[in-house]
Coordinates of C-alpha atoms (C1' of nucleotides) in Angstrom, one line a residue:
Chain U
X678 CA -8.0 39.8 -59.0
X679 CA -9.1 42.1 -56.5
X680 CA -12.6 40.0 -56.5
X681 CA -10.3 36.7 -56.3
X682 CA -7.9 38.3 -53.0
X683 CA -11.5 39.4 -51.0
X684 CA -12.8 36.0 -51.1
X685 CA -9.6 33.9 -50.6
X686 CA -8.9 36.3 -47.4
X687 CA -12.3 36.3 -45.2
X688 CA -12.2 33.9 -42.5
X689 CA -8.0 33.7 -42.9
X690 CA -6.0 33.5 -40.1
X691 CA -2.7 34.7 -41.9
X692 CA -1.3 34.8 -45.4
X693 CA 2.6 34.5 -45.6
X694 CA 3.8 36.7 -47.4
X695 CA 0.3 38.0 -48.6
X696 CA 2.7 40.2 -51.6
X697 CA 3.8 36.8 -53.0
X698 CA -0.5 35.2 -52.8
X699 CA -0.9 38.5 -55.2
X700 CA 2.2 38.2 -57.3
X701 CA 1.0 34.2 -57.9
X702 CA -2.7 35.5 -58.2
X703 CA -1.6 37.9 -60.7
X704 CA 0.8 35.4 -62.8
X705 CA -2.2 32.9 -63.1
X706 CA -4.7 35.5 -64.3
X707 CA -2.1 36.6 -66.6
X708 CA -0.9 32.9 -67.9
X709 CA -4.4 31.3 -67.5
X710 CA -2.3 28.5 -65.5
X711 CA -4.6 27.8 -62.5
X712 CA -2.6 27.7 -59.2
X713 CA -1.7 24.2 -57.2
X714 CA -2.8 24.5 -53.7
X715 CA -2.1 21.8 -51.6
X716 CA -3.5 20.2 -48.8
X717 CA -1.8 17.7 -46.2
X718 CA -4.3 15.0 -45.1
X719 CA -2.9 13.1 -41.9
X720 CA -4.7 9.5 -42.1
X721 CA -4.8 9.2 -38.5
X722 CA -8.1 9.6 -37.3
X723 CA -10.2 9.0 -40.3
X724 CA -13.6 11.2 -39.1
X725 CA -13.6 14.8 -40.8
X726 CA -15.5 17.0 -38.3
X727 CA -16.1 20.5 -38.7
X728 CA -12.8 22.0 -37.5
X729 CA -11.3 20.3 -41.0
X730 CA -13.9 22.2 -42.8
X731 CA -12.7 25.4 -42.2
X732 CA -9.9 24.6 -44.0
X733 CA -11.6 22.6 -46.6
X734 CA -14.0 25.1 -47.4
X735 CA -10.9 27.6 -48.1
X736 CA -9.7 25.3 -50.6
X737 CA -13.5 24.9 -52.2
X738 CA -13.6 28.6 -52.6
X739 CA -10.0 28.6 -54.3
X740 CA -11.5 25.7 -56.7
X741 CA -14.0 28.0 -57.5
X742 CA -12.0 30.5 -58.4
X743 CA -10.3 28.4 -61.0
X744 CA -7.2 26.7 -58.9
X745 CA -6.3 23.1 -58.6
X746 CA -6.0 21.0 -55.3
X747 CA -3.8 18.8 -54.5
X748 CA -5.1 16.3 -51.9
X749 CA -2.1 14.8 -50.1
X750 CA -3.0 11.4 -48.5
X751 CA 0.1 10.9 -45.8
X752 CA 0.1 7.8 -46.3
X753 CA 3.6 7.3 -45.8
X754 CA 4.1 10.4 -42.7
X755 CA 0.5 9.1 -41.3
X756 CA 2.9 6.2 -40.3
X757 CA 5.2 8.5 -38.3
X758 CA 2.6 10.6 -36.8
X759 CA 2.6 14.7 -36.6
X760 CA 3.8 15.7 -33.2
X761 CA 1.8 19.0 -33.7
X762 CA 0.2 19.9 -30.6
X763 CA 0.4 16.3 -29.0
X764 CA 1.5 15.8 -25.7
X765 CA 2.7 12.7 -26.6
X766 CA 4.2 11.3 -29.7
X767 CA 1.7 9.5 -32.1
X768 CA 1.2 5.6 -32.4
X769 CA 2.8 4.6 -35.9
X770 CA 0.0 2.8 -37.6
X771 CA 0.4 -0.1 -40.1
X772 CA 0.3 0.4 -44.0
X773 CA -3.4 -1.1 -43.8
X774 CA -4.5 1.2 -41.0
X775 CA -3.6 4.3 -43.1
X776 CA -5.3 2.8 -46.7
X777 CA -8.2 1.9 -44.8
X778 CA -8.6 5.8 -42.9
X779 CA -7.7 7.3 -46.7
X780 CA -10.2 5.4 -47.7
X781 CA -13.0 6.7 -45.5
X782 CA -11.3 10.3 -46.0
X783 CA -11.5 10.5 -49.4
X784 CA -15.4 9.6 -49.1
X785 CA -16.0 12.2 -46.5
X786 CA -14.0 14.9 -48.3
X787 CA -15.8 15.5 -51.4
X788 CA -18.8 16.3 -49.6
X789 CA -16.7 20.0 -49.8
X790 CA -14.5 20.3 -52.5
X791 CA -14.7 20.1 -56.2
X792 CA -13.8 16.1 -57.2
X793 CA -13.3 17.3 -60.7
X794 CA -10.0 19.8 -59.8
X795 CA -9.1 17.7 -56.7
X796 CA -6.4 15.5 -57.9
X797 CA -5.1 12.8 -54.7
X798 CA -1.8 12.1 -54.2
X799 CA -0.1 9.5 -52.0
X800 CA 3.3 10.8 -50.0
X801 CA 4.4 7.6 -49.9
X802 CA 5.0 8.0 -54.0
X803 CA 7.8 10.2 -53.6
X804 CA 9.2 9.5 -50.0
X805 CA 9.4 6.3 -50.1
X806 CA 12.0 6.0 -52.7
X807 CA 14.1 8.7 -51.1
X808 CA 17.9 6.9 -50.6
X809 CA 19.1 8.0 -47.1
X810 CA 21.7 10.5 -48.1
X811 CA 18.8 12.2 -49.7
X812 CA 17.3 12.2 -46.6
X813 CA 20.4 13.6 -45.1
X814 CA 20.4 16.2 -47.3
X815 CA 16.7 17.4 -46.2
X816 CA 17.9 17.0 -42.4
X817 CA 21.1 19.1 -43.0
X818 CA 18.8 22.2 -44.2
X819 CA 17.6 22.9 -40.8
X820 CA 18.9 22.6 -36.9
X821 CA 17.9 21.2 -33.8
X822 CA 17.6 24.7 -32.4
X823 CA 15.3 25.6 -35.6
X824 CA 13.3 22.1 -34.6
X825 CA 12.9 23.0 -31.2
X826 CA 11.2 26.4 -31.6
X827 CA 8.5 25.0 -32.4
X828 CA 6.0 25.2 -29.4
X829 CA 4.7 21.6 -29.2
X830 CA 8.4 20.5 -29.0
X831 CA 9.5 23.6 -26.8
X832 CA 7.0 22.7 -24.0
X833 CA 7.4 19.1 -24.3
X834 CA 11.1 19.5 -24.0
X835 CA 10.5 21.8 -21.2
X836 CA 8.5 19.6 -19.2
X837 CA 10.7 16.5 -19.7
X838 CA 8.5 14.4 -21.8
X839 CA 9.9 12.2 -24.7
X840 CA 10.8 13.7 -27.8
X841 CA 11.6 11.1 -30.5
X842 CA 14.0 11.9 -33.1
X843 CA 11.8 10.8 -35.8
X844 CA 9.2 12.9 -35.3
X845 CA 11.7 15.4 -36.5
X846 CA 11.4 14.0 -39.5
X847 CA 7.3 15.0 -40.1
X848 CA 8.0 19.4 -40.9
X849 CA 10.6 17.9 -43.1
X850 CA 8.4 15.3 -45.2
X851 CA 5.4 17.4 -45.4
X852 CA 7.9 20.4 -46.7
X853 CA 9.0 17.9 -49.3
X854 CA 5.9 17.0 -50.3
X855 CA 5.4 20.8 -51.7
X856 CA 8.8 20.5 -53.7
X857 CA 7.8 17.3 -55.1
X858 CA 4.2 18.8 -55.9
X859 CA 5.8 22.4 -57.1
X860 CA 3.0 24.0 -54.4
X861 CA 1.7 27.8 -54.9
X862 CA -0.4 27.6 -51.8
X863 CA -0.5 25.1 -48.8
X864 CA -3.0 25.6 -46.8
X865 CA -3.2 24.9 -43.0
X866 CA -4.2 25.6 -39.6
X867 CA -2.4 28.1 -37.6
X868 CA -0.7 25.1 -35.9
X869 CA 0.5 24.3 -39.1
X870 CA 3.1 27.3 -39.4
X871 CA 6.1 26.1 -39.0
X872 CA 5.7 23.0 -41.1
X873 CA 4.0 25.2 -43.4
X874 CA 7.4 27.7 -43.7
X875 CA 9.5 24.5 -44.0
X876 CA 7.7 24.3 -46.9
X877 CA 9.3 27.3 -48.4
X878 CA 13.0 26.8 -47.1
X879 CA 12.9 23.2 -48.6
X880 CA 11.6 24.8 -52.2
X881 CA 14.3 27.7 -52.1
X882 CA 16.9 24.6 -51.2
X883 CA 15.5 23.1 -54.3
X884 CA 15.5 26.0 -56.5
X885 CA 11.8 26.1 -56.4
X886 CA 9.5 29.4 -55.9
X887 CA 8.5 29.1 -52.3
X888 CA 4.7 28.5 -51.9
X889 CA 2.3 30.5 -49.6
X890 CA 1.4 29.7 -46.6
X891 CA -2.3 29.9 -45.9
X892 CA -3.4 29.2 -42.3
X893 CA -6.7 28.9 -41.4
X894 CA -7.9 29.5 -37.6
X895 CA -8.7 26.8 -35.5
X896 CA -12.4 26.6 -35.1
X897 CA -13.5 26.2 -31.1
X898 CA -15.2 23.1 -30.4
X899 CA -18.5 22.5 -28.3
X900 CA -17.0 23.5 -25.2
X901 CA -16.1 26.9 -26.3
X902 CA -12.1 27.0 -25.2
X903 CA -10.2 24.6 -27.1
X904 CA -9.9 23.8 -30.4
X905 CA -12.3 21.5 -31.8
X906 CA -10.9 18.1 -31.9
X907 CA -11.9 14.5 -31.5
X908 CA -9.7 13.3 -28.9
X909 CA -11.2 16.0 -27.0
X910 CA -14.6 14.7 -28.0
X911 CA -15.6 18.3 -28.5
X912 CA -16.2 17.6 -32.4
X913 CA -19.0 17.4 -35.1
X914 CA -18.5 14.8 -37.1
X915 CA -20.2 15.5 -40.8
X916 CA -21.0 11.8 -40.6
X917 CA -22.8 12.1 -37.4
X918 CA -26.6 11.0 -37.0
X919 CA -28.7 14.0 -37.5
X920 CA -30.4 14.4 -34.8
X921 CA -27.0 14.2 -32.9
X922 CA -25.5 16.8 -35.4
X923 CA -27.8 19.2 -35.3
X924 CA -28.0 18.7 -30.9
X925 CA -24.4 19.5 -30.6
X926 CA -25.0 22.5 -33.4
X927 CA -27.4 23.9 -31.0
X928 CA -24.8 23.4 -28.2
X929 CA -22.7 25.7 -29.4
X930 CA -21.7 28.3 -26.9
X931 CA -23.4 31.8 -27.9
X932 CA -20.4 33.3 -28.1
X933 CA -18.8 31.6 -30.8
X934 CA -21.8 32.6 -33.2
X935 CA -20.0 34.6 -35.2
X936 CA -17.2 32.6 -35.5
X937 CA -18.9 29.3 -36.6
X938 CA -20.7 31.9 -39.5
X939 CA -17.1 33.2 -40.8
X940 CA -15.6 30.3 -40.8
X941 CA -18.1 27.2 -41.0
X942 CA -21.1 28.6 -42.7
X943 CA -21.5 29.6 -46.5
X944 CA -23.3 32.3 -46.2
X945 CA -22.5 35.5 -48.4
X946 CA -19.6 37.7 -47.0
X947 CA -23.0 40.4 -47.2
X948 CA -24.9 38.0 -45.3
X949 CA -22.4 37.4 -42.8
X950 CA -21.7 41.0 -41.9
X951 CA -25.8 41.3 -41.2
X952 CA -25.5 38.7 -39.1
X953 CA -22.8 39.4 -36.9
X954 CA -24.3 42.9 -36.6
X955 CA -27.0 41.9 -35.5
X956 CA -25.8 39.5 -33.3
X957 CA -23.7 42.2 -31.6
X958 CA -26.3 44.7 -31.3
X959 CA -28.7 42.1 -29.7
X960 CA -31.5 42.4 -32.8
X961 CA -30.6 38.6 -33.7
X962 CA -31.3 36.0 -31.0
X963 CA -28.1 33.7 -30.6
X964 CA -31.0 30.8 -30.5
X965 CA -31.9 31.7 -34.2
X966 CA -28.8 32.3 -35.4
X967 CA -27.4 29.2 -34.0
X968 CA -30.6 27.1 -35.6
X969 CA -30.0 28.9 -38.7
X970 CA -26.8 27.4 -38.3
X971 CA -27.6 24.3 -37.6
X972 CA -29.6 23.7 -40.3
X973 CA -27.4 25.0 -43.2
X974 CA -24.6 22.4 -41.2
X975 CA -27.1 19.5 -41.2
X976 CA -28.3 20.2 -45.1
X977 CA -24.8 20.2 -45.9
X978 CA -23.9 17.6 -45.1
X979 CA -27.0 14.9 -44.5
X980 CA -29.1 16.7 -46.7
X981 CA -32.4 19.4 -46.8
X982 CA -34.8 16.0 -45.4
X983 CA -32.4 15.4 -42.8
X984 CA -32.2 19.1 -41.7
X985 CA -36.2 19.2 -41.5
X986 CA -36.6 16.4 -39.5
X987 CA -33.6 17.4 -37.0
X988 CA -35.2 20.9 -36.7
X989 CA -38.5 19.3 -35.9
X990 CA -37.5 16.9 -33.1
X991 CA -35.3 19.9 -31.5
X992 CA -38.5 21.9 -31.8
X993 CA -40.8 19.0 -29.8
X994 CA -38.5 17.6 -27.4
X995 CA -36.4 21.2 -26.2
X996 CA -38.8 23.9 -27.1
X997 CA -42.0 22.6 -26.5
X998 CA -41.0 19.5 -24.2
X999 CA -43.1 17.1 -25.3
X1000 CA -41.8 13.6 -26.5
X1001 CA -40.0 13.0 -29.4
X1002 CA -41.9 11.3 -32.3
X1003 CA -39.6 8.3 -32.7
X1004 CA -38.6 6.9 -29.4
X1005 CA -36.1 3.9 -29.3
X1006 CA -38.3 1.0 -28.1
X1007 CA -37.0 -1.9 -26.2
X1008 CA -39.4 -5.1 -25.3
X1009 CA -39.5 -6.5 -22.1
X1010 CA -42.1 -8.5 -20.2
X1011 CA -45.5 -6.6 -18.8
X1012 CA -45.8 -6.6 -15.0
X1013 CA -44.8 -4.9 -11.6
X1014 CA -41.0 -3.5 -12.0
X1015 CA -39.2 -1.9 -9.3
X1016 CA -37.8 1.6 -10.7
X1017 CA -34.3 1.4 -10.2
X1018 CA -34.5 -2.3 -12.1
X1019 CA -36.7 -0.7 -14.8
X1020 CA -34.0 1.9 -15.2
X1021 CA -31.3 -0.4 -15.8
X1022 CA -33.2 -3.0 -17.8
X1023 CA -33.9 -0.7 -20.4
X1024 CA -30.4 0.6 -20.8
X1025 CA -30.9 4.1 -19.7
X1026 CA -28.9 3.7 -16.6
X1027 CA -25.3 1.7 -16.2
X1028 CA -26.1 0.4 -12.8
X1029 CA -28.4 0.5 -9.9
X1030 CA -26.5 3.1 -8.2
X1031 CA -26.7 5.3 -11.4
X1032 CA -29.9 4.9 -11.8
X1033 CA -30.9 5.8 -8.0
X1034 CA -29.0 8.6 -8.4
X1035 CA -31.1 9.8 -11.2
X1036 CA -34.4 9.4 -9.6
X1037 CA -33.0 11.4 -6.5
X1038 CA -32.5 14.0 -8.6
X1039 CA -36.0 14.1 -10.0
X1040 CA -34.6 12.6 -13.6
X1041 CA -37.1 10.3 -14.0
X1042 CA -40.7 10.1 -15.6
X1043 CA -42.9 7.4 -16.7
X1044 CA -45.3 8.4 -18.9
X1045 CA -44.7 11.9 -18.0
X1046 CA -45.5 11.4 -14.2
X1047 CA -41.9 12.2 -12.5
X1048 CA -40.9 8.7 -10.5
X1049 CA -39.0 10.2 -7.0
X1050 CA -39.2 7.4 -4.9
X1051 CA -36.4 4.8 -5.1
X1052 CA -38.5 2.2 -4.0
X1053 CA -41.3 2.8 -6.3
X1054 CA -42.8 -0.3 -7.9
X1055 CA -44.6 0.8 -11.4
X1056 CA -46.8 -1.3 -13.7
X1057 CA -45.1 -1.9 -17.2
X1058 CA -47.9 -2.0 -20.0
X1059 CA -47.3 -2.2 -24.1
X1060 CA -46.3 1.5 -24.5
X1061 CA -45.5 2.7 -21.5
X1062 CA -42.8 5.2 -22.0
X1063 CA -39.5 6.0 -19.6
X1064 CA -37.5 8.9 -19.7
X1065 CA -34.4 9.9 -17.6
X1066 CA -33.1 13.6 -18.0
X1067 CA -34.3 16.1 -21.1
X1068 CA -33.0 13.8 -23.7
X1069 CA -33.1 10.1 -23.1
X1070 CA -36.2 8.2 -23.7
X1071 CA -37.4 4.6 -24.2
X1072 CA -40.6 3.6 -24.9
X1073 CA -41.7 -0.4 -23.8
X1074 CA -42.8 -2.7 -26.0
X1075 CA -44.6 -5.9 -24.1
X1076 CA -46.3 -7.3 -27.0
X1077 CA -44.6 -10.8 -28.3
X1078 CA -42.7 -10.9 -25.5
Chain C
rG1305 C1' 26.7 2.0 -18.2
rG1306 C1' 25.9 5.5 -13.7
rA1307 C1' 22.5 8.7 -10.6
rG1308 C1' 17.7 10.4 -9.6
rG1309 C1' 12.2 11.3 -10.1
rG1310 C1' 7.5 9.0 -10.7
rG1311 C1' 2.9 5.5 -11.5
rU1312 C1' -3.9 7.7 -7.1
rA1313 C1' -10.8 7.5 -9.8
rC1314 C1' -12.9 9.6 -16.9
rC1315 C1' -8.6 13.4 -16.9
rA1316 C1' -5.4 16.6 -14.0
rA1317 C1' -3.8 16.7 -9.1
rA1318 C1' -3.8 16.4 -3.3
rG1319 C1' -3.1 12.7 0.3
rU1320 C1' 2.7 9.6 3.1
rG1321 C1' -0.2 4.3 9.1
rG1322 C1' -6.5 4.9 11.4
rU1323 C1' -10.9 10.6 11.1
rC1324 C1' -9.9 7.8 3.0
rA1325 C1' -14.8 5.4 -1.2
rA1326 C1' -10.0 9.1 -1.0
rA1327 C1' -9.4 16.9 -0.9
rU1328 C1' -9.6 20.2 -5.2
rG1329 C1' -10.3 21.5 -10.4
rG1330 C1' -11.9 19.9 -15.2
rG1331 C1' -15.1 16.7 -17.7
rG1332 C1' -19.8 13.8 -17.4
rC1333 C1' -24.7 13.4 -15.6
rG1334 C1' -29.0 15.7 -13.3
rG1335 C1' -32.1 19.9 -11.4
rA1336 C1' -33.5 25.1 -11.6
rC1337 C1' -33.7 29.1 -14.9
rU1338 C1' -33.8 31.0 -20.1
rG1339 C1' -38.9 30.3 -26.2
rU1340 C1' -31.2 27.2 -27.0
rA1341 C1' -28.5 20.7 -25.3
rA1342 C1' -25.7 28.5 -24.8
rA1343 C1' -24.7 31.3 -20.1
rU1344 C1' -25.5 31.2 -14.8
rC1345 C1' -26.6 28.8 -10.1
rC1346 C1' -27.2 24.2 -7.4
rG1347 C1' -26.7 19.0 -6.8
rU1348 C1' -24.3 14.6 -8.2
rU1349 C1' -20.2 11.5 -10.0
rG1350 C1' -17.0 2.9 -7.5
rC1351 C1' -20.6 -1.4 -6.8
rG1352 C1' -24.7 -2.9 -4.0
rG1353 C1' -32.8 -2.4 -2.9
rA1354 C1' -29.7 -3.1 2.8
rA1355 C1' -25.9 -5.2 5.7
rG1356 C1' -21.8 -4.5 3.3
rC1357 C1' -18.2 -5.3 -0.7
rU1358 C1' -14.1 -4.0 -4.0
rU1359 C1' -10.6 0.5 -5.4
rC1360 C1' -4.9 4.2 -5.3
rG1361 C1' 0.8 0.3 -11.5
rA1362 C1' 1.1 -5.7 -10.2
rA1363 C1' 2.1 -9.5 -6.8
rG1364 C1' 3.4 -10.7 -2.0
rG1365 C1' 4.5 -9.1 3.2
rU1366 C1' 4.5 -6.1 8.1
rU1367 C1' 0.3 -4.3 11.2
rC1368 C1' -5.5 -4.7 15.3
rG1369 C1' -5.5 -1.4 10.9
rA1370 C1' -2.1 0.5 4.6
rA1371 C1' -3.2 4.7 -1.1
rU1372 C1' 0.4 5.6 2.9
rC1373 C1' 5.7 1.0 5.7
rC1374 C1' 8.8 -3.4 3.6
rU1375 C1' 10.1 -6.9 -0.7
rU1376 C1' 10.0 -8.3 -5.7
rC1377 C1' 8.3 -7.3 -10.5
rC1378 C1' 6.2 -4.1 -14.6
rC1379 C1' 5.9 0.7 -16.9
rC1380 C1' 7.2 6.0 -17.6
rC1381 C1' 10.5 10.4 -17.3
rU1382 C1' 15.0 13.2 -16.3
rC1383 C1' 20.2 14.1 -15.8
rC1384 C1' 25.4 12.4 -16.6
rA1385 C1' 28.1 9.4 -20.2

RNA sequence: GGAGGGGUACCAAAGUGGUCAAAUGGGGCGGACUGUAAAUCCGUUGCGGAAGCUUCGAAGGUUCGAAUCCUUCCCCCUCCA
């Protein structure tokens, strides 16, 4: 058990109440009965990016231990929309919308956890039949002053934007979801508290033993500050293009090193101590660490191939500066071309003002000889290649043209 | 039903008759630097090869001149009930 509590704490953000986690861990060990741990799955944006790992990796680890996972699909709340951390209340989406982003989840999320003890689930199986006075009853267990504790609805009440009475209704569902599921463990990000504890007041209201609530922190995105996220484009997707996954891997900022390695990486709890050691004391180069991570995150989820070939074009094109080994190629007619119309042609600028802008600045090469006149007029021939900044090249093609 | 506040560029937010293609911050892009697409610093950020053209919720109007004034319309928010 104790083996069991050190692996389903690292990384964890909070455990409420950690003495009930034991007294459940303890009852399984003892019964053999594996624990139900559940998992909320909001169908609105259908991309899993790394931030939904952390949490998904959590669950992987409790699979290994023995437990049982219960995938919720919301189909039927993904139509209301959490509020959580929204500044604005969510779109409802259409019945179609949300089967066709479960659909696209369900591939993406068994690239963590176990398929063979991940059973899926559809809210809509049990909240859809639910007659209105048992919605009442649900309603009647909490108030509006309860509801509006929450931050999300605190600041949005506070700064006089709209508040729909509906989306009072999402804490309640998801908490009903663990009574009609009989939930040990839900597990969540730290946004996910309250909903999480509703979760437990619903069970007691139902006679039920209150789960735990198991929050995960939420991981930093790209830039660093907030929370990683896709309206915020800060996100790696795991179904990114490789090269683009393991880029924005290695744009990480430093700092967040050994945050990524708790909470993103596998990497032995022994391993991860070494490396954030040495991170901190300044014997591991935040460069190596963050390749290192880069490639375990590319492996993972594009494969070992994918990861080589990513590490290799980072390795040419950043490190070494040369050109990449597979540059896009566009065809085009040989002849005289005036920069700036070169620039735009092949896509690499969005208009002629753009692309002055960028040979100002010294942006632009052809064939490797920077371009800084705006008035330039270069010869095109069959492999002549154009590149504007560090990272975007095209290479022409004049033959059949 | 009544009263009030507001809609400015990718986002946030100044600007309330000319000096506004529109301050500032964020983001983006670029450059320098660093064996990182990190950090830092600097530049740039409507379109146009130039003259110039089009932008401030929409449409009209006043004016030599409007993001700024007037009219109508659309959208959002708050308070009272």
């Amino acid at each position: 058990m104790q083996r069991q509590l050190t692996i389903i704490r690292r990384g964890v953000a909070e455990i409420v109440p950690e003495q009930s986690l034991v007294q459940k861990l303890r009852r399984s060990i003892l019964t053999g009965k594996p624990l139900r741990v559940k998992l909320g799955m909001d169908p609105t944006a259908p991309d899993i990016h790394l931030g939904h790992t952390v949490v998904l990796n959590k669950i992987r680890q409790l699979q290994e231990l023995g437990h049982i996972a219960h995938l919720v699909i919301g189909d039927f709340t993904g139509q209301i929309g959490d509020p959580t951390d929204k500044a604005e209340t969510r779109k409802q989406l259409t019945p179609q919308q949300v089967e066709e982003n479960a659909r696209t989840y369900k591939e993406q999320v068994f690239k963590v956890l176990d398929p063979e003890k991940t059973e899926l689930v559809h809210n809509s199986t049990w909240l859809a039949p639910l007659r209105f006075a048992e919605v009442v009853r649900l309603a009647s267990t909490l108030t509006v002053a309860r509801m509006l504790e929450r931050e999300d609805f605190t600041k949005r009440f506070r700064e006089n934007r709209p508040i729909h009475v509906h989306e009072f209704f999402y804490p309640l569902m998801q908490a009903y979801d663990s009574v009609a599921l009989h939930t040990d463990i839900e597990l969540g990000g730290t946004d996910q508290k309250f909903n999480l504890l509703m979760g437990r007041t619903l069970q007691r209201e139902f006679g039920q033993q209150e789960q735990v609530a198991l929050m995960m922190p939420l991981l930093e995105g790209l830039d660093g500050i907030h929370k990683m996220s896709k309206s915020l484009g800060n996100y790696i997707g795991i179904d990114e293009p490789t090269q683009q996954m393991y880029g924005k891997a290695m744009s990480i900022p430093d700092v967040l090193m050994p945050r990524y390695f708790e909470l993103v990486s596998q990497v032995s709890n022994e391993e991860l101590v070494a490396i954030q050691s040495g991170l901190a004391d300044g014997s591991y180069h935040p460069r190596d660490a963050k390749m290192r991570l880069a490639r375990e995150v590319v492996t993972r989820f594009l494969g070992e191939q994918a990861a080589e070939e990513a590490e290799k074009h980072w390795r040419e094109v950043f490190q070494q500066g040369d050109l990449p080994s597979d540059i896009p190629e566009a065809n085009l007619a040989a002849g005289r071309y005036w920069v700036i119309r070169l620039l735009v042609e092949l896509g690499l600028a969005g208009s002629n003002s753009e692309a002055r802008r960028a040979v100002e600045q010294g942006a632009v090469r052809v064939d490797g000889q920077r371009v800084e006149d705006v008035n330039a007029e270069l010869d095109v021939r069959d492999g002549t290649v154009v590149q504007v900044g560090k990272r975007r090249f095209q290479r022409c093609r004049t033959v059949g043209v």
